[in-house]
Amino acid sequence: MPDTHLPIIACHECDLLQREILLRKGDFATCSRCGSVLYRNLPESLDRTLAFSLAAAVMFLLANTFPIFGIELQGNRMAMNLVEAVHSVWNQEMKLIALLVLITTVLIPAFEIIMMIYLLMSLKFQRMPPGANLILRMLQSVKPWGMVEIFMLGVLVSLVKLSHDFIIIPGVAIWSFGLLTVLIAAVAASFNPRDIWINVERETGREVSG
Ligand SMILES: [Zn+2]
């Protein structure tokens, strides 16, 4: 029997209104009409997501500071980090590509990581994160534009091609990008936006009643 004290929620897919039920740890509730997942009970998901986000921040810094790979040609070595590579592509009159790489591989992942840490840190210290509502919506809308994994794939393909003609020395950034790809996936898998909404609602309720 549904507990009438629990809130009524709408399905994201078919908009059917239904009352929430209590879940055991690890379980998830599905819509009674279309079967899509409504919410999950993931214990400690905030702490886990925060840990993955902090690790992703460190990897992001390494990935953008150190060279992606070096090329050795006739005894001369050349190495570039991502920002230098974007700059070089820009200078070769491929401004649109340079801009796309900068946005999808640097700016959006940086925004996602910083905002995630900001939200989760605030909640960790029991504070209502100002702008949480807007940030969650923005995170949702920029998500498809973060493409670190596609960039990683592109770099690997170019490395294989270049290795026929040059001696390639993998840089620190390439390993960092690999780990960053895994960590971003881990953040997405462990993040439960509902945990934030519950906290935001509770804090808002406290502010209203206080
Ligand atoms: Zn539904």
Short mmCIF file of C-alpha atoms and ligand atoms in Angstrom, two decimals:
data_model
loop_
_atom_site.label_atom_id
_atom_site.label_comp_id
_atom_site.label_asym_id
_atom_site.label_seq_id
_atom_site.Cartn_x
_atom_site.Cartn_y
_atom_site.Cartn_z
CA MET A 1 0.00 0.00 0.00
CA PRO A 2 1.40 3.44 -0.87
CA ASP A 3 2.20 5.66 2.11
CA THR A 4 0.05 8.82 1.81
CA HIS A 5 2.73 10.88 3.66
CA LEU A 6 5.10 10.43 0.74
CA PRO A 7 5.10 13.04 -2.05
CA ILE A 8 3.49 12.65 -5.46
CA ILE A 9 5.88 12.80 -8.41
CA ALA A 10 5.48 12.99 -12.17
CA CYS A 11 7.16 10.52 -14.52
CA HIS A 12 9.84 12.26 -16.66
CA GLU A 13 8.80 10.25 -19.70
CA CYS A 14 4.99 10.04 -19.68
CA ASP A 15 4.01 12.62 -16.99
CA LEU A 16 1.91 10.11 -15.04
CA LEU A 17 1.46 11.33 -11.46
CA GLN A 18 2.12 8.67 -8.84
CA ARG A 19 2.90 8.50 -5.15
CA GLU A 20 6.45 7.66 -4.11
CA ILE A 21 7.20 4.46 -2.26
CA LEU A 22 10.00 3.75 0.22
CA LEU A 23 12.90 1.84 -1.30
CA ARG A 24 15.50 -0.45 0.15
CA LYS A 25 19.18 0.42 -0.42
CA GLY A 26 20.20 -0.05 -4.04
CA ASP A 27 16.61 -0.47 -5.29
CA PHE A 28 14.90 1.74 -7.86
CA ALA A 29 11.28 2.68 -8.54
CA THR A 30 9.81 2.49 -12.03
CA CYS A 31 6.80 4.20 -13.58
CA SER A 32 3.67 2.05 -13.38
CA ARG A 33 2.65 3.06 -16.91
CA CYS A 34 5.79 3.29 -19.07
CA GLY A 35 8.31 1.44 -16.89
CA SER A 36 11.02 4.14 -16.97
CA VAL A 37 13.14 4.60 -13.85
CA LEU A 38 11.66 7.27 -11.56
CA TYR A 39 14.26 7.38 -8.78
CA ARG A 40 16.81 5.25 -6.97
CA ASN A 41 17.90 4.78 -3.42
CA LEU A 42 21.68 4.96 -3.69
CA PRO A 43 23.18 5.28 -0.23
CA GLU A 44 26.21 7.59 0.12
CA SER A 45 25.85 8.63 -3.53
CA LEU A 46 26.69 12.25 -2.65
CA ASP A 47 29.98 11.29 -0.95
CA ARG A 48 30.92 8.90 -3.72
CA THR A 49 30.14 11.45 -6.44
CA LEU A 50 32.13 14.11 -4.57
CA ALA A 51 35.15 11.78 -4.33
CA PHE A 52 34.98 11.00 -8.07
CA SER A 53 34.53 14.73 -8.88
CA LEU A 54 37.58 15.75 -6.83
CA ALA A 55 39.68 13.04 -8.51
CA ALA A 56 38.35 14.24 -11.90
CA ALA A 57 39.42 17.82 -11.03
CA VAL A 58 43.01 16.67 -10.37
CA MET A 59 43.09 14.66 -13.61
CA PHE A 60 41.60 17.60 -15.53
CA LEU A 61 44.40 19.89 -14.30
CA LEU A 62 47.08 17.34 -15.22
CA ALA A 63 45.45 16.68 -18.60
CA ASN A 64 45.48 20.39 -19.47
CA THR A 65 48.91 21.23 -18.11
CA PHE A 66 51.15 18.44 -19.37
CA PRO A 67 51.88 17.50 -23.00
CA ILE A 68 49.48 15.04 -24.66
CA PHE A 69 52.28 13.44 -26.60
CA GLY A 70 55.67 14.30 -28.02
CA ILE A 71 57.05 13.70 -31.48
CA GLU A 72 60.68 12.92 -32.13
CA LEU A 73 61.94 13.85 -35.58
CA GLN A 74 65.62 13.81 -36.58
CA GLY A 75 66.69 14.09 -32.97
CA ASN A 76 64.37 17.05 -32.29
CA ARG A 77 61.55 16.64 -29.82
CA MET A 78 58.26 18.52 -29.98
CA ALA A 79 55.53 18.36 -27.35
CA MET A 80 52.27 20.23 -26.87
CA ASN A 81 49.60 20.41 -24.25
CA LEU A 82 45.92 20.67 -25.16
CA VAL A 83 45.64 24.46 -24.99
CA GLU A 84 48.77 24.89 -27.14
CA ALA A 85 47.32 22.37 -29.63
CA VAL A 86 44.03 24.31 -29.80
CA HIS A 87 46.01 27.53 -30.31
CA SER A 88 48.01 25.94 -33.12
CA VAL A 89 44.83 24.64 -34.85
CA TRP A 90 43.35 28.14 -34.53
CA ASN A 91 46.42 29.64 -36.20
CA GLN A 92 46.11 27.19 -39.10
CA GLU A 93 42.81 28.82 -40.08
CA MET A 94 40.72 25.99 -38.60
CA LYS A 95 39.05 28.29 -36.13
CA LEU A 96 35.76 26.38 -35.92
CA ILE A 97 37.51 23.11 -35.05
CA ALA A 98 39.73 24.87 -32.50
CA LEU A 99 36.64 26.41 -30.93
CA LEU A 100 34.76 23.09 -30.84
CA VAL A 101 37.69 21.30 -29.18
CA LEU A 102 38.06 24.11 -26.65
CA ILE A 103 34.36 24.06 -25.76
CA THR A 104 33.76 20.28 -25.69
CA THR A 105 37.07 19.19 -24.15
CA VAL A 106 38.08 22.08 -21.88
CA LEU A 107 35.28 24.52 -21.04
CA ILE A 108 32.30 22.19 -20.58
CA PRO A 109 34.16 19.48 -18.60
CA ALA A 110 35.67 22.27 -16.41
CA PHE A 111 32.22 23.76 -15.83
CA GLU A 112 30.74 20.34 -15.01
CA ILE A 113 33.51 19.41 -12.56
CA ILE A 114 33.59 22.81 -10.79
CA MET A 115 29.78 23.00 -10.46
CA MET A 116 29.54 19.42 -9.25
CA ILE A 117 32.16 20.05 -6.55
CA TYR A 118 30.46 23.33 -5.58
CA LEU A 119 27.02 21.66 -5.20
CA LEU A 120 28.27 18.56 -3.39
CA MET A 121 30.67 20.45 -1.09
CA SER A 122 27.89 22.86 -0.07
CA LEU A 123 25.58 19.97 0.76
CA LYS A 124 28.37 18.17 2.60
CA PHE A 125 28.68 21.17 4.92
CA GLN A 126 24.89 21.34 5.29
CA ARG A 127 24.54 24.54 3.35
CA MET A 128 21.98 25.32 0.74
CA PRO A 129 24.02 25.94 -2.45
CA PRO A 130 22.87 29.29 -3.91
CA GLY A 131 21.67 28.82 -7.50
CA ALA A 132 21.43 25.01 -7.14
CA ASN A 133 18.26 24.94 -9.17
CA LEU A 134 19.78 26.82 -12.12
CA ILE A 135 23.08 24.90 -11.93
CA LEU A 136 21.35 21.50 -12.03
CA ARG A 137 19.38 22.55 -15.09
CA MET A 138 22.51 23.93 -16.79
CA LEU A 139 24.44 20.73 -16.01
CA GLN A 140 21.65 18.77 -17.63
CA SER A 141 21.66 20.89 -20.79
CA VAL A 142 25.46 21.06 -21.31
CA LYS A 143 25.96 17.33 -20.61
CA PRO A 144 25.69 16.19 -24.26
CA TRP A 145 28.40 18.71 -25.21
CA GLY A 146 31.11 17.35 -22.93
CA MET A 147 33.10 15.06 -25.22
CA VAL A 148 36.33 14.13 -23.48
CA GLU A 149 35.90 10.47 -24.51
CA ILE A 150 35.48 11.39 -28.19
CA PHE A 151 38.54 13.62 -28.01
CA MET A 152 40.45 10.72 -26.39
CA LEU A 153 39.40 8.41 -29.22
CA GLY A 154 40.50 10.99 -31.81
CA VAL A 155 43.90 11.37 -30.14
CA LEU A 156 44.43 7.59 -30.07
CA VAL A 157 43.57 7.25 -33.76
CA SER A 158 46.00 10.08 -34.67
CA LEU A 159 48.70 8.52 -32.49
CA VAL A 160 48.41 5.21 -34.33
CA LYS A 161 48.60 7.01 -37.69
CA LEU A 162 51.53 9.24 -36.67
CA SER A 163 53.45 6.31 -35.21
CA HIS A 164 54.09 5.01 -38.77
CA ASP A 165 56.20 8.09 -39.59
CA PHE A 166 57.42 9.46 -36.27
CA ILE A 167 58.62 8.28 -32.89
CA ILE A 168 55.76 9.05 -30.52
CA ILE A 169 56.34 9.67 -26.83
CA PRO A 170 53.06 9.52 -24.83
CA GLY A 171 52.82 12.45 -22.43
CA VAL A 172 51.40 12.67 -18.90
CA ALA A 173 48.23 14.26 -20.29
CA ILE A 174 47.26 11.24 -22.36
CA TRP A 175 47.13 9.00 -19.27
CA SER A 176 45.34 11.78 -17.38
CA PHE A 177 42.77 12.08 -20.17
CA GLY A 178 42.23 8.31 -20.06
CA LEU A 179 41.60 8.42 -16.30
CA LEU A 180 39.49 11.57 -16.68
CA THR A 181 37.23 9.75 -19.17
CA VAL A 182 36.70 6.93 -16.63
CA LEU A 183 36.14 9.38 -13.75
CA ILE A 184 33.59 11.45 -15.68
CA ALA A 185 31.68 8.23 -16.40
CA ALA A 186 31.93 7.31 -12.70
CA VAL A 187 30.56 10.73 -11.67
CA ALA A 188 27.63 10.30 -14.07
CA ALA A 189 26.94 6.76 -12.84
CA SER A 190 27.05 7.59 -9.13
CA PHE A 191 25.31 10.98 -9.30
CA ASN A 192 21.71 10.91 -8.19
CA PRO A 193 20.21 14.38 -8.85
CA ARG A 194 17.28 13.44 -6.61
CA ASP A 195 19.61 13.53 -3.56
CA ILE A 196 20.36 17.16 -4.32
CA TRP A 197 16.69 18.03 -4.92
CA ILE A 198 15.73 16.41 -1.60
CA ASN A 199 18.41 18.44 0.20
CA VAL A 200 17.46 21.63 -1.60
CA GLU A 201 13.77 21.11 -0.78
CA ARG A 202 14.57 20.37 2.87
CA GLU A 203 16.76 23.47 3.13
CA THR A 204 14.12 25.61 1.39
CA GLY A 205 11.48 24.26 3.79
CA ARG A 206 13.73 25.08 6.74
CA GLU A 207 14.29 28.62 5.46
CA VAL A 208 10.56 29.14 4.96
CA SER A 209 9.65 27.76 8.38
CA GLY A 210 12.56 29.56 10.06
ZN ZN B 1 5.98 6.92 -17.21
#
